Every structure is written in C-alpha cells, then in structure tokens.
C-alpha cells in the first residue's frame, strides 16, 4: 500500500503544481488584482483635545491633513465595491512625535481585510503647536465708493462694537485692528446691512488664518446717508457800546454760509443758521469786538456740517467806532410847526435866522448828511403832552426842536425856539 502512495511521487507533485498554476491563472483571469487611486483624501485628527485642553492650539502645516493620492491594491471584485468615500485616513494625537508630527493610518471602511495594500502620497500630518492667546478689539467702520451728488455720509453705528479673537500667540500678536467695510456707491438713503468682520495687521493687510477664532464673524451696520443744503449764517448783535461809541453795523466773518446735511425732512425747512445775539455782545465796547463762534453749537438736532475741511469755527468781528462831531447851519425857514390843535395857529419868533447845531455820530454817517435836507419840527402835541397840558391857550412858549436825522445821529445841543400861539382866523 505504501509503495502505491509513494510510487511516482515526482509525477504526482508535478501534477499538483500544474493544477495549482492552472487554478491561479483561471482565478486571476476571472478576478485579477488591480489598483484604485483616490484623490484629496481628508485626514481626520483624533483626540486633539489633548492639545486644546492644555491651553494650546495647533495649526496644520503644509496642508498635510489632505492626502493628494491614496493608492489601493486589491482584487478587482473588491475594488469595484469601494470608492473615495470609503477611504479612511486618521491621525491620532496620542501618536504625536517629539517633532510635532502624527503618523497617518489608512484603511477602508469595508473590505479592509481583503486589501493587498493601501498607501498615500504622504504618511504624516505636520503640526505647529503654540500657546493659545486672545485679545479684544473695537470694531471700526469704513466705507468705499461715493454717494450720489448732493448727499454725504453721516454717522455709522454697529449693533456690536467689540470682537474677541483667539488662536496661536504668533498669529494673534499680528492682529492690530478689526473692521467692517460698507460700499456706499450711488446710495441716497441710509444703509442697513450685515458685514463680514475682517482682521488687519500693522501694515493694514488682511489676516485670514484658519487658526484664528472670532467671537462673531459678522455684525449689523447702519450707515447714514444725508442730504446736503447750503444756507446763509445770520449774525445777531446785542448790547450798547461805551458812551461816545457806536456799532457801525458792519459785521465781517470768515464765512457767510455753510453746507449742512441731514435727513431730507429735517433740512427742508432750514433757511439759515441763526446765531443768537448773546454770542455777539458789544456792551461797553470802545473798539471792534471779535469772537470765535462754533456753528456746531447752533445747528438743529439731526443736522451736521457737511464740509470735510471745515470744523465749524468762524471768526466774527462787529465794528465799533468812536463818534465824531460836525457843526451845520439850520435856517429858521426849515423849521416846521406840526400837530397844532384845531382853532389855533403858531409862528416861530426868533431874533436870529440861523442856528448852529452840532451833529454827533460816526464819521461815515455824518459825511453823508446833506445839510440842505435837514428839517426841524416843533411838535405842539408832544409839547402839550410833556407839560401835562390838556388844552392849548393863546400865548408864548419855548419848545424844543426835533430833527429828521438818521437814528444813529444825535444833536449835541438842545435848541429851544420861541413859539407864539394865536387863535386861527
């Protein structure tokens, strides 16, 4: 029996090997081994709380959490059943090395035990690990573009004006300001919008690192768009200069009008900016009075100055000059009796035909007086009232003259003339 089993063993072994080869050939023909390439496989970082819980943060370097290509070798029947979404790439922080790298473990979520091999174009994730820090910044608002002609920008306001940023100390230390930008091109009405908050470094470059965490990413912004209007400035003066001095009526200012802005309804009825007389008080002045007036203090609510290069301060000067005198001649034929009671008539009785009167006032005003146009009057009704006379009687009276002079001209002397009152014929 034994001889039968061992007889021709070489032939039998050869037959077995030949059969095996045939089987392998047939198998490979029906289910050959091939490769499948997956692209851009994302690496999952596990147990990163081991870093963050210790007050540190990490940054993935060189985009090493994304594998450009993963090549899988397996039988065709296996490869036909998997695709990119079945590829699993894991980097566990527990495996972190002293040089801050983590080996990548590759697998598939099915048929993993039937793979011949799986390999990636990179085999580790590179990290930069730093202490975590944070800072709080005030959010600023800026605008781009230009509003329509006849309009200007008003105030900007934010629903929230502070942001906290946190991340690696080396990056957070570069953050110098936080701002939102609103495009105002062509607008005539106020803008309400949600704007993205951007961070800037010392050279005003945008910082957009994924390692930076923001407490908020957007904020609601309101930007006022105001209508403009040019209006005059009205100056009002109070007080009386010192004795012997007068205001000339001349007011000079560094500007006589101003461009204002506000909501259309607000500025529609504003025709001027009126400066109260208490701001220009010339009481007791012996020379011109100069004041600096801030127009902003006298604008209606909701109105602003719309000139970028004008801060609102105007220098104003009220001219005050000393009075001078001019002596002129008044002829009696230019004296008229007025307001004579009915039934009476009067006549000026004087030995002289002329009077010398001294006019007191500003030089420019006195020089403009036409001597021949000066008229004097005796007001009988005024005389009776001043002397408590209820009825006029025939007789001789001394009455004071009045003159048809400018209110800014005074007569130095009080001149009385004789007035003879008789019954009317």
mmCIF file of C-alpha atoms in Angstrom:
data_model
loop_
_atom_site.group_PDB
_atom_site.id
_atom_site.type_symbol
_atom_site.label_atom_id
_atom_site.label_comp_id
_atom_site.label_asym_id
_atom_site.label_seq_id
_atom_site.Cartn_x
_atom_site.Cartn_y
_atom_site.Cartn_z
ATOM 1 C CA UNK A 1 0.000 0.000 0.000
ATOM 2 C CA UNK A 2 2.790 2.336 0.981
ATOM 3 C CA UNK A 3 4.550 1.641 -2.236
ATOM 4 C CA UNK A 4 1.495 2.639 -4.158
ATOM 5 C CA UNK A 5 1.348 6.023 -2.409
ATOM 6 C CA UNK A 6 5.000 6.811 -2.916
ATOM 7 C CA UNK A 7 5.312 5.390 -6.315
ATOM 8 C CA UNK A 8 5.787 8.109 -8.986
ATOM 9 C CA UNK A 9 5.731 10.888 -6.376
ATOM 10 C CA UNK A 10 7.575 13.242 -8.643
ATOM 11 C CA UNK A 11 4.911 12.860 -11.247
ATOM 12 C CA UNK A 12 2.204 13.367 -8.683
ATOM 13 C CA UNK A 13 3.855 16.529 -7.273
ATOM 14 C CA UNK A 14 4.295 17.905 -10.716
ATOM 15 C CA UNK A 15 0.659 17.293 -11.418
ATOM 16 C CA UNK A 16 -0.365 19.112 -8.223
ATOM 17 C CA UNK A 17 1.781 22.161 -9.002
ATOM 18 C CA UNK A 18 0.491 22.242 -12.519
ATOM 19 C CA UNK A 19 -3.082 22.133 -11.246
ATOM 20 C CA UNK A 20 -2.351 24.965 -8.800
ATOM 21 C CA UNK A 21 -0.868 27.101 -11.523
ATOM 22 C CA UNK A 22 -3.890 26.439 -13.709
ATOM 23 C CA UNK A 23 -6.160 27.462 -10.781
ATOM 24 C CA UNK A 24 -4.245 30.651 -10.178
ATOM 25 C CA UNK A 25 -4.283 31.538 -13.833
ATOM 26 C CA UNK A 26 -8.025 30.922 -14.048
ATOM 27 C CA UNK A 27 -8.617 32.871 -10.831
ATOM 28 C CA UNK A 28 -6.557 35.851 -11.991
ATOM 29 C CA UNK A 29 -8.280 35.868 -15.275
ATOM 30 C CA UNK A 30 -11.694 35.990 -13.579
ATOM 31 C CA UNK A 31 -10.740 38.267 -10.592
ATOM 32 C CA UNK A 32 -7.388 39.924 -11.241
ATOM 33 C CA UNK A 33 -5.520 42.173 -8.761
ATOM 34 C CA UNK A 34 -5.569 45.869 -9.659
ATOM 35 C CA UNK A 35 -5.211 49.356 -8.182
ATOM 36 C CA UNK A 36 -7.571 52.188 -7.409
ATOM 37 C CA UNK A 37 -6.453 55.777 -6.769
ATOM 38 C CA UNK A 38 -8.422 58.134 -4.529
ATOM 39 C CA UNK A 39 -7.677 61.866 -4.629
ATOM 40 C CA UNK A 40 -7.616 64.571 -1.981
ATOM 41 C CA UNK A 41 -8.428 62.388 0.984
ATOM 42 C CA UNK A 42 -9.057 64.398 4.148
ATOM 43 C CA UNK A 43 -7.261 63.252 7.294
ATOM 44 C CA UNK A 44 -9.319 63.164 10.472
ATOM 45 C CA UNK A 45 -7.464 64.485 13.533
ATOM 46 C CA UNK A 46 -8.473 62.470 16.608
ATOM 47 C CA UNK A 47 -8.046 63.315 20.276
ATOM 48 C CA UNK A 48 -6.935 66.882 19.561
ATOM 49 C CA UNK A 49 -8.385 67.819 22.954
ATOM 50 C CA UNK A 50 -5.085 66.550 24.342
ATOM 51 C CA UNK A 51 -3.653 69.765 22.879
ATOM 52 C CA UNK A 52 -6.515 72.222 23.370
ATOM 53 C CA UNK A 53 -7.276 71.162 26.947
ATOM 54 C CA UNK A 54 -3.761 72.139 27.940
ATOM 55 C CA UNK A 55 -4.254 75.735 26.818
ATOM 56 C CA UNK A 56 -2.567 75.254 23.479
ATOM 57 C CA UNK A 57 -3.675 75.454 19.881
ATOM 58 C CA UNK A 58 -2.364 73.772 16.787
ATOM 59 C CA UNK A 59 -2.062 74.659 13.154
ATOM 60 C CA UNK A 60 -1.737 72.078 10.394
ATOM 61 C CA UNK A 61 1.270 72.831 8.254
ATOM 62 C CA UNK A 62 1.759 72.377 4.516
ATOM 63 C CA UNK A 63 -1.840 71.251 4.046
ATOM 64 C CA UNK A 64 -0.684 67.921 5.424
ATOM 65 C CA UNK A 65 -4.182 66.928 6.552
ATOM 66 C CA UNK A 66 -5.085 66.341 2.924
ATOM 67 C CA UNK A 67 -3.551 63.428 1.036
ATOM 68 C CA UNK A 68 -3.226 64.148 -2.647
ATOM 69 C CA UNK A 69 -3.450 60.496 -3.701
ATOM 70 C CA UNK A 70 -4.166 57.193 -1.942
ATOM 71 C CA UNK A 71 -3.399 54.040 -3.965
ATOM 72 C CA UNK A 72 -5.295 50.850 -3.060
ATOM 73 C CA UNK A 73 -4.220 47.440 -4.344
ATOM 74 C CA UNK A 74 -6.821 44.631 -4.223
ATOM 75 C CA UNK A 75 -8.718 42.183 -6.353
ATOM 76 C CA UNK A 76 -10.998 43.620 -8.927
ATOM 77 C CA UNK A 77 -14.075 42.363 -7.091
ATOM 78 C CA UNK A 78 -13.018 44.405 -4.048
ATOM 79 C CA UNK A 79 -12.008 47.492 -5.967
ATOM 80 C CA UNK A 80 -15.326 47.530 -7.779
ATOM 81 C CA UNK A 81 -17.085 47.863 -4.402
ATOM 82 C CA UNK A 82 -15.204 50.837 -2.967
ATOM 83 C CA UNK A 83 -14.625 54.479 -3.916
ATOM 84 C CA UNK A 84 -13.151 57.647 -2.378
ATOM 85 C CA UNK A 85 -15.784 57.960 0.328
ATOM 86 C CA UNK A 86 -14.780 54.556 1.684
ATOM 87 C CA UNK A 87 -11.197 55.625 2.278
ATOM 88 C CA UNK A 88 -10.455 56.448 5.925
ATOM 89 C CA UNK A 89 -7.410 58.489 6.973
ATOM 90 C CA UNK A 90 -6.790 59.037 10.681
ATOM 91 C CA UNK A 91 -4.104 60.887 12.651
ATOM 92 C CA UNK A 92 -4.339 60.315 16.392
ATOM 93 C CA UNK A 93 -2.764 62.940 18.681
ATOM 94 C CA UNK A 94 -1.867 60.099 21.019
ATOM 95 C CA UNK A 95 0.775 59.238 18.412
ATOM 96 C CA UNK A 96 2.241 62.764 18.372
ATOM 97 C CA UNK A 97 6.021 62.705 17.952
ATOM 98 C CA UNK A 98 8.601 64.965 19.546
ATOM 99 C CA UNK A 99 8.861 66.927 16.292
ATOM 100 C CA UNK A 100 5.097 67.552 16.237
ATOM 101 C CA UNK A 101 4.157 65.068 13.525
ATOM 102 C CA UNK A 102 1.423 62.425 13.650
ATOM 103 C CA UNK A 103 1.581 59.264 11.504
ATOM 104 C CA UNK A 104 -1.393 58.725 9.241
ATOM 105 C CA UNK A 105 -3.237 55.403 9.388
ATOM 106 C CA UNK A 106 -5.020 54.458 6.158
ATOM 107 C CA UNK A 107 -7.858 51.949 5.778
ATOM 108 C CA UNK A 108 -11.223 51.459 4.149
ATOM 109 C CA UNK A 109 -14.499 51.179 5.960
ATOM 110 C CA UNK A 110 -15.266 47.938 4.161
ATOM 111 C CA UNK A 111 -13.212 45.005 2.786
ATOM 112 C CA UNK A 112 -10.201 46.401 4.621
ATOM 113 C CA UNK A 113 -9.021 42.851 5.435
ATOM 114 C CA UNK A 114 -9.138 41.937 1.751
ATOM 115 C CA UNK A 115 -6.812 44.712 0.589
ATOM 116 C CA UNK A 116 -3.431 43.789 -0.750
ATOM 117 C CA UNK A 117 -2.069 47.229 0.233
ATOM 118 C CA UNK A 118 -3.061 50.865 0.801
ATOM 119 C CA UNK A 119 -0.591 53.735 0.720
ATOM 120 C CA UNK A 120 -0.742 57.515 0.485
ATOM 121 C CA UNK A 121 1.408 60.172 -1.118
ATOM 122 C CA UNK A 122 2.200 61.442 2.420
ATOM 123 C CA UNK A 123 2.347 59.467 5.640
ATOM 124 C CA UNK A 124 2.202 62.077 8.405
ATOM 125 C CA UNK A 125 0.449 65.260 9.483
ATOM 126 C CA UNK A 126 2.698 68.162 10.452
ATOM 127 C CA UNK A 127 1.595 70.447 13.272
ATOM 128 C CA UNK A 128 2.651 73.775 14.688
ATOM 129 C CA UNK A 129 1.698 73.840 18.366
ATOM 130 C CA UNK A 130 1.651 77.102 20.333
ATOM 131 C CA UNK A 131 0.237 78.627 23.466
ATOM 132 C CA UNK A 132 -3.300 79.921 22.958
ATOM 133 C CA UNK A 133 -3.932 83.633 23.476
ATOM 134 C CA UNK A 134 -6.768 86.080 22.872
ATOM 135 C CA UNK A 135 -7.444 89.801 22.610
ATOM 136 C CA UNK A 136 -10.475 92.079 22.409
ATOM 137 C CA UNK A 137 -10.675 94.682 19.647
ATOM 138 C CA UNK A 138 -13.005 97.546 18.895
ATOM 139 C CA UNK A 139 -14.668 97.105 15.526
ATOM 140 C CA UNK A 140 -14.241 100.069 13.194
ATOM 141 C CA UNK A 141 -16.432 101.004 10.252
ATOM 142 C CA UNK A 142 -15.110 102.180 6.900
ATOM 143 C CA UNK A 143 -16.781 102.842 3.567
ATOM 144 C CA UNK A 144 -15.875 102.510 -0.074
ATOM 145 C CA UNK A 145 -17.364 104.250 -3.067
ATOM 146 C CA UNK A 146 -19.100 107.615 -3.309
ATOM 147 C CA UNK A 147 -22.700 108.555 -2.576
ATOM 148 C CA UNK A 148 -24.697 110.473 -5.148
ATOM 149 C CA UNK A 149 -24.079 114.186 -5.684
ATOM 150 C CA UNK A 150 -25.962 116.268 -3.143
ATOM 151 C CA UNK A 151 -25.544 113.682 -0.395
ATOM 152 C CA UNK A 152 -22.882 112.934 2.194
ATOM 153 C CA UNK A 153 -22.119 110.229 4.708
ATOM 154 C CA UNK A 154 -23.448 110.706 8.209
ATOM 155 C CA UNK A 155 -22.672 108.635 11.284
ATOM 156 C CA UNK A 156 -22.078 104.887 11.224
ATOM 157 C CA UNK A 157 -23.212 102.594 14.022
ATOM 158 C CA UNK A 158 -22.732 98.925 14.856
ATOM 159 C CA UNK A 159 -25.068 96.540 16.640
ATOM 160 C CA UNK A 160 -21.963 95.326 18.491
ATOM 161 C CA UNK A 161 -18.655 97.158 18.574
ATOM 162 C CA UNK A 162 -16.316 94.601 20.198
ATOM 163 C CA UNK A 163 -14.889 91.321 18.970
ATOM 164 C CA UNK A 164 -12.704 88.752 20.743
ATOM 165 C CA UNK A 165 -10.161 86.853 18.670
ATOM 166 C CA UNK A 166 -8.175 83.848 19.863
ATOM 167 C CA UNK A 167 -5.614 81.494 18.416
ATOM 168 C CA UNK A 168 -1.867 80.885 18.274
ATOM 169 C CA UNK A 169 0.100 83.592 20.006
ATOM 170 C CA UNK A 170 2.307 84.180 16.954
ATOM 171 C CA UNK A 171 -0.748 84.949 14.810
ATOM 172 C CA UNK A 172 -2.905 86.816 17.325
ATOM 173 C CA UNK A 173 0.013 89.130 18.089
ATOM 174 C CA UNK A 174 -0.159 90.274 14.449
ATOM 175 C CA UNK A 175 -3.796 91.361 14.707
ATOM 176 C CA UNK A 176 -3.905 95.150 15.109
ATOM 177 C CA UNK A 177 -7.456 96.090 14.205
ATOM 178 C CA UNK A 178 -10.871 94.761 13.258
ATOM 179 C CA UNK A 179 -13.107 96.490 10.721
ATOM 180 C CA UNK A 180 -16.150 96.174 8.507
ATOM 181 C CA UNK A 181 -16.394 97.874 5.122
ATOM 182 C CA UNK A 182 -19.622 99.077 3.506
ATOM 183 C CA UNK A 183 -19.896 100.049 -0.165
ATOM 184 C CA UNK A 184 -21.972 103.257 -0.408
ATOM 185 C CA UNK A 185 -21.728 103.851 -4.163
ATOM 186 C CA UNK A 186 -24.806 105.582 -5.574
ATOM 187 C CA UNK A 187 -26.861 105.498 -2.359
ATOM 188 C CA UNK A 188 -29.249 108.286 -1.319
ATOM 189 C CA UNK A 189 -30.831 106.508 1.656
ATOM 190 C CA UNK A 190 -29.299 105.127 4.835
ATOM 191 C CA UNK A 191 -27.840 101.623 4.593
ATOM 192 C CA UNK A 192 -28.614 98.712 6.941
ATOM 193 C CA UNK A 193 -26.609 95.571 6.275
ATOM 194 C CA UNK A 194 -24.709 92.671 7.825
ATOM 195 C CA UNK A 195 -20.997 92.934 7.060
ATOM 196 C CA UNK A 196 -18.138 90.493 7.497
ATOM 197 C CA UNK A 197 -15.569 91.457 10.121
ATOM 198 C CA UNK A 198 -12.028 91.439 8.773
ATOM 199 C CA UNK A 199 -8.809 91.479 10.758
ATOM 200 C CA UNK A 200 -5.763 93.539 9.747
ATOM 201 C CA UNK A 201 -2.108 93.550 10.676
ATOM 202 C CA UNK A 202 0.137 96.540 11.350
ATOM 203 C CA UNK A 203 0.663 97.115 7.621
ATOM 204 C CA UNK A 204 -3.099 97.003 7.026
ATOM 205 C CA UNK A 205 -3.018 93.617 5.327
ATOM 206 C CA UNK A 206 -5.946 91.254 5.831
ATOM 207 C CA UNK A 207 -5.265 88.324 8.174
ATOM 208 C CA UNK A 208 -7.328 85.307 7.185
ATOM 209 C CA UNK A 209 -5.663 82.400 9.018
ATOM 210 C CA UNK A 210 -7.949 79.454 9.753
ATOM 211 C CA UNK A 211 -6.258 79.261 13.157
ATOM 212 C CA UNK A 212 -7.970 82.469 14.278
ATOM 213 C CA UNK A 213 -11.269 82.074 16.101
ATOM 214 C CA UNK A 214 -13.641 85.052 16.179
ATOM 215 C CA UNK A 215 -16.351 85.557 18.764
ATOM 216 C CA UNK A 216 -18.513 86.890 15.897
ATOM 217 C CA UNK A 217 -17.894 86.795 12.168
ATOM 218 C CA UNK A 218 -20.464 89.379 11.026
ATOM 219 C CA UNK A 219 -22.073 92.456 12.539
ATOM 220 C CA UNK A 220 -25.075 94.608 11.631
ATOM 221 C CA UNK A 221 -24.010 98.040 10.348
ATOM 222 C CA UNK A 222 -26.047 101.206 9.810
ATOM 223 C CA UNK A 223 -24.551 103.980 7.657
ATOM 224 C CA UNK A 224 -26.452 107.272 7.438
ATOM 225 C CA UNK A 225 -26.792 108.910 4.016
ATOM 226 C CA UNK A 226 -27.732 112.580 4.439
ATOM 227 C CA UNK A 227 -28.966 115.231 2.011
ATOM 228 C CA UNK A 228 -26.962 118.478 1.765
ATOM 229 C CA UNK A 229 -28.001 122.114 1.579
ATOM 230 C CA UNK A 230 -26.132 125.443 1.591
ATOM 231 C CA UNK A 231 -27.666 128.051 3.929
ATOM 232 C CA UNK A 232 -26.619 131.574 5.000
ATOM 233 C CA UNK A 233 -25.441 132.458 8.511
ATOM 234 C CA UNK A 234 -27.344 135.235 10.274
ATOM 235 C CA UNK A 235 -25.370 137.187 12.908
ATOM 236 C CA UNK A 236 -27.314 138.961 15.667
ATOM 237 C CA UNK A 237 -25.732 141.585 17.958
ATOM 238 C CA UNK A 238 -26.727 142.711 21.455
ATOM 239 C CA UNK A 239 -25.632 145.468 23.833
ATOM 240 C CA UNK A 240 -24.614 149.106 23.505
ATOM 241 C CA UNK A 241 -21.007 150.318 23.172
ATOM 242 C CA UNK A 242 -19.457 152.718 25.691
ATOM 243 C CA UNK A 243 -20.624 156.334 25.733
ATOM 244 C CA UNK A 244 -19.289 158.131 22.680
ATOM 245 C CA UNK A 245 -19.035 154.912 20.597
ATOM 246 C CA UNK A 246 -21.345 153.178 18.136
ATOM 247 C CA UNK A 247 -21.576 149.944 16.196
ATOM 248 C CA UNK A 248 -21.120 150.741 12.536
ATOM 249 C CA UNK A 249 -23.479 147.946 11.525
ATOM 250 C CA UNK A 250 -20.679 146.203 9.707
ATOM 251 C CA UNK A 251 -20.180 142.544 10.620
ATOM 252 C CA UNK A 252 -17.372 140.632 8.951
ATOM 253 C CA UNK A 253 -16.892 136.885 9.240
ATOM 254 C CA UNK A 254 -14.591 134.284 7.739
ATOM 255 C CA UNK A 255 -17.671 132.817 6.079
ATOM 256 C CA UNK A 256 -21.256 133.856 5.422
ATOM 257 C CA UNK A 257 -22.768 130.483 4.575
ATOM 258 C CA UNK A 258 -22.278 126.816 5.366
ATOM 259 C CA UNK A 259 -23.033 123.460 3.762
ATOM 260 C CA UNK A 260 -25.195 121.409 6.127
ATOM 261 C CA UNK A 261 -26.564 117.882 5.907
ATOM 262 C CA UNK A 262 -29.401 115.957 7.450
ATOM 263 C CA UNK A 263 -32.410 113.856 6.627
ATOM 264 C CA UNK A 264 -34.478 115.384 3.848
ATOM 265 C CA UNK A 265 -37.430 116.178 6.128
ATOM 266 C CA UNK A 266 -35.132 117.759 8.706
ATOM 267 C CA UNK A 267 -33.335 120.229 6.451
ATOM 268 C CA UNK A 268 -36.274 121.045 4.148
ATOM 269 C CA UNK A 269 -37.413 123.975 6.315
ATOM 270 C CA UNK A 270 -33.986 125.242 7.391
ATOM 271 C CA UNK A 271 -33.355 128.539 5.591
ATOM 272 C CA UNK A 272 -30.463 129.864 7.694
ATOM 273 C CA UNK A 273 -28.294 129.263 10.731
ATOM 274 C CA UNK A 274 -29.189 131.996 13.238
ATOM 275 C CA UNK A 275 -26.555 132.914 15.809
ATOM 276 C CA UNK A 276 -28.196 134.294 18.991
ATOM 277 C CA UNK A 277 -27.404 137.882 19.924
ATOM 278 C CA UNK A 278 -25.942 136.810 23.270
ATOM 279 C CA UNK A 279 -22.942 135.391 21.386
ATOM 280 C CA UNK A 280 -22.061 138.819 19.968
ATOM 281 C CA UNK A 281 -22.416 141.254 22.914
ATOM 282 C CA UNK A 282 -20.819 144.679 22.404
ATOM 283 C CA UNK A 283 -21.850 146.184 25.750
ATOM 284 C CA UNK A 284 -19.342 148.844 26.814
ATOM 285 C CA UNK A 285 -17.095 148.273 23.791
ATOM 286 C CA UNK A 286 -14.624 151.002 22.795
ATOM 287 C CA UNK A 287 -13.284 149.092 19.798
ATOM 288 C CA UNK A 288 -14.388 146.404 17.374
ATOM 289 C CA UNK A 289 -15.424 143.166 19.074
ATOM 290 C CA UNK A 290 -14.028 139.852 17.819
ATOM 291 C CA UNK A 291 -15.500 136.459 18.683
ATOM 292 C CA UNK A 292 -14.968 132.858 17.568
ATOM 293 C CA UNK A 293 -18.299 131.096 17.071
ATOM 294 C CA UNK A 294 -18.644 127.336 16.716
ATOM 295 C CA UNK A 295 -21.536 126.793 14.316
ATOM 296 C CA UNK A 296 -21.929 123.206 15.516
ATOM 297 C CA UNK A 297 -23.339 124.586 18.772
ATOM 298 C CA UNK A 298 -26.178 126.247 16.879
ATOM 299 C CA UNK A 299 -27.264 123.535 14.455
ATOM 300 C CA UNK A 300 -30.722 121.961 14.835
ATOM 301 C CA UNK A 301 -30.887 118.381 16.092
ATOM 302 C CA UNK A 302 -30.060 115.863 13.394
ATOM 303 C CA UNK A 303 -28.083 118.372 11.299
ATOM 304 C CA UNK A 304 -24.323 118.312 10.734
ATOM 305 C CA UNK A 305 -21.754 120.378 8.848
ATOM 306 C CA UNK A 306 -21.097 118.627 5.547
ATOM 307 C CA UNK A 307 -17.715 120.171 4.680
ATOM 308 C CA UNK A 308 -14.796 117.832 5.355
ATOM 309 C CA UNK A 309 -12.217 120.628 5.610
ATOM 310 C CA UNK A 310 -14.322 122.899 7.860
ATOM 311 C CA UNK A 311 -14.530 122.231 11.600
ATOM 312 C CA UNK A 312 -17.331 124.725 12.246
ATOM 313 C CA UNK A 313 -15.433 127.609 13.911
ATOM 314 C CA UNK A 314 -15.984 131.081 12.387
ATOM 315 C CA UNK A 315 -14.172 134.302 13.346
ATOM 316 C CA UNK A 316 -16.653 137.200 13.554
ATOM 317 C CA UNK A 317 -15.932 140.896 14.034
ATOM 318 C CA UNK A 318 -18.509 143.548 14.928
ATOM 319 C CA UNK A 319 -17.188 147.003 14.015
ATOM 320 C CA UNK A 320 -17.357 149.655 16.783
ATOM 321 C CA UNK A 321 -16.083 153.218 16.232
ATOM 322 C CA UNK A 322 -15.847 156.408 18.256
ATOM 323 C CA UNK A 323 -18.342 159.144 17.440
ATOM 324 C CA UNK A 324 -17.218 162.386 15.790
ATOM 325 C CA UNK A 325 -18.893 165.808 15.513
ATOM 326 C CA UNK A 326 -19.977 168.013 12.629
ATOM 327 C CA UNK A 327 -21.335 171.540 13.007
ATOM 328 C CA UNK A 328 -24.006 172.531 10.485
ATOM 329 C CA UNK A 329 -26.266 175.559 9.963
ATOM 330 C CA UNK A 330 -30.047 175.291 10.251
ATOM 331 C CA UNK A 331 -32.143 178.111 8.791
ATOM 332 C CA UNK A 332 -35.375 179.036 10.555
ATOM 333 C CA UNK A 333 -37.241 178.645 7.295
ATOM 334 C CA UNK A 334 -36.574 174.887 7.617
ATOM 335 C CA UNK A 335 -38.421 174.719 10.963
ATOM 336 C CA UNK A 336 -42.000 173.451 10.671
ATOM 337 C CA UNK A 337 -44.815 173.510 13.259
ATOM 338 C CA UNK A 338 -46.785 170.241 13.384
ATOM 339 C CA UNK A 339 -49.733 168.774 15.291
ATOM 340 C CA UNK A 340 -51.289 172.179 16.140
ATOM 341 C CA UNK A 341 -54.688 171.812 17.911
ATOM 342 C CA UNK A 342 -57.731 172.846 15.879
ATOM 343 C CA UNK A 343 -58.583 176.551 16.186
ATOM 344 C CA UNK A 344 -55.041 177.677 16.811
ATOM 345 C CA UNK A 345 -52.080 178.715 14.744
ATOM 346 C CA UNK A 346 -48.453 179.340 15.589
ATOM 347 C CA UNK A 347 -45.406 181.281 14.475
ATOM 348 C CA UNK A 348 -41.700 180.933 15.209
ATOM 349 C CA UNK A 349 -40.454 184.131 16.872
ATOM 350 C CA UNK A 350 -36.645 184.415 16.834
ATOM 351 C CA UNK A 351 -34.129 187.227 16.540
ATOM 352 C CA UNK A 352 -31.710 185.044 14.534
ATOM 353 C CA UNK A 353 -32.402 183.476 11.151
ATOM 354 C CA UNK A 354 -29.995 180.550 11.646
ATOM 355 C CA UNK A 355 -28.875 178.095 14.312
ATOM 356 C CA UNK A 356 -25.567 176.297 14.633
ATOM 357 C CA UNK A 357 -26.201 172.667 15.578
ATOM 358 C CA UNK A 358 -23.602 170.004 16.363
ATOM 359 C CA UNK A 359 -24.253 166.576 14.880
ATOM 360 C CA UNK A 360 -22.744 163.605 16.737
ATOM 361 C CA UNK A 361 -22.254 160.214 15.091
ATOM 362 C CA UNK A 362 -19.983 158.019 13.040
ATOM 363 C CA UNK A 363 -17.719 159.821 10.608
ATOM 364 C CA UNK A 364 -19.040 157.944 7.579
ATOM 365 C CA UNK A 365 -22.634 158.725 8.571
ATOM 366 C CA UNK A 366 -22.001 162.412 9.260
ATOM 367 C CA UNK A 367 -20.145 162.874 5.991
ATOM 368 C CA UNK A 368 -23.167 161.548 4.132
ATOM 369 C CA UNK A 369 -25.538 164.143 5.615
ATOM 370 C CA UNK A 370 -26.864 166.724 3.115
ATOM 371 C CA UNK A 371 -27.058 169.946 5.126
ATOM 372 C CA UNK A 372 -29.773 171.375 2.901
ATOM 373 C CA UNK A 373 -32.008 168.388 3.569
ATOM 374 C CA UNK A 374 -32.054 168.829 7.354
ATOM 375 C CA UNK A 375 -35.537 169.696 8.589
ATOM 376 C CA UNK A 376 -36.569 170.634 12.128
ATOM 377 C CA UNK A 377 -40.047 170.484 13.648
ATOM 378 C CA UNK A 378 -41.894 171.834 16.675
ATOM 379 C CA UNK A 379 -44.398 169.187 17.700
ATOM 380 C CA UNK A 380 -47.152 171.030 19.577
ATOM 381 C CA UNK A 381 -48.954 167.875 20.626
ATOM 382 C CA UNK A 382 -45.701 166.479 22.047
ATOM 383 C CA UNK A 383 -45.062 169.767 23.892
ATOM 384 C CA UNK A 384 -48.551 169.645 25.464
ATOM 385 C CA UNK A 385 -48.100 166.033 26.496
ATOM 386 C CA UNK A 386 -44.686 166.672 28.060
ATOM 387 C CA UNK A 387 -46.107 169.640 30.025
ATOM 388 C CA UNK A 388 -49.391 167.997 31.094
ATOM 389 C CA UNK A 389 -51.468 170.473 29.099
ATOM 390 C CA UNK A 390 -54.987 169.268 28.391
ATOM 391 C CA UNK A 391 -55.888 172.367 26.369
ATOM 392 C CA UNK A 392 -53.904 174.828 24.303
ATOM 393 C CA UNK A 393 -54.060 178.500 25.210
ATOM 394 C CA UNK A 394 -53.004 181.628 23.417
ATOM 395 C CA UNK A 395 -49.532 182.627 24.482
ATOM 396 C CA UNK A 396 -45.805 182.476 24.033
ATOM 397 C CA UNK A 397 -43.971 179.176 24.544
ATOM 398 C CA UNK A 398 -40.393 177.844 24.322
ATOM 399 C CA UNK A 399 -40.433 174.479 22.500
ATOM 400 C CA UNK A 400 -37.593 172.063 21.725
ATOM 401 C CA UNK A 401 -36.722 171.224 18.140
ATOM 402 C CA UNK A 402 -36.861 167.719 16.627
ATOM 403 C CA UNK A 403 -34.884 166.752 13.519
ATOM 404 C CA UNK A 404 -35.342 164.430 10.552
ATOM 405 C CA UNK A 405 -31.945 162.822 11.108
ATOM 406 C CA UNK A 406 -30.802 159.219 10.943
ATOM 407 C CA UNK A 407 -31.345 157.341 14.223
ATOM 408 C CA UNK A 408 -27.571 156.944 14.527
ATOM 409 C CA UNK A 409 -27.091 160.734 14.556
ATOM 410 C CA UNK A 410 -27.635 162.788 17.695
ATOM 411 C CA UNK A 411 -27.711 166.577 18.119
ATOM 412 C CA UNK A 412 -25.379 167.687 20.862
ATOM 413 C CA UNK A 413 -27.355 170.833 21.871
ATOM 414 C CA UNK A 414 -30.970 171.043 22.919
ATOM 415 C CA UNK A 415 -32.282 174.032 20.972
ATOM 416 C CA UNK A 416 -35.482 175.730 22.008
ATOM 417 C CA UNK A 417 -37.306 178.257 19.853
ATOM 418 C CA UNK A 418 -39.989 180.823 20.660
ATOM 419 C CA UNK A 419 -43.466 179.785 19.570
ATOM 420 C CA UNK A 420 -46.284 182.318 19.510
ATOM 421 C CA UNK A 421 -49.734 180.651 19.644
ATOM 422 C CA UNK A 422 -52.755 182.624 18.465
ATOM 423 C CA UNK A 423 -56.331 181.899 17.542
ATOM 424 C CA UNK A 424 -56.780 180.857 13.988
ATOM 425 C CA UNK A 425 -58.510 183.391 11.807
#
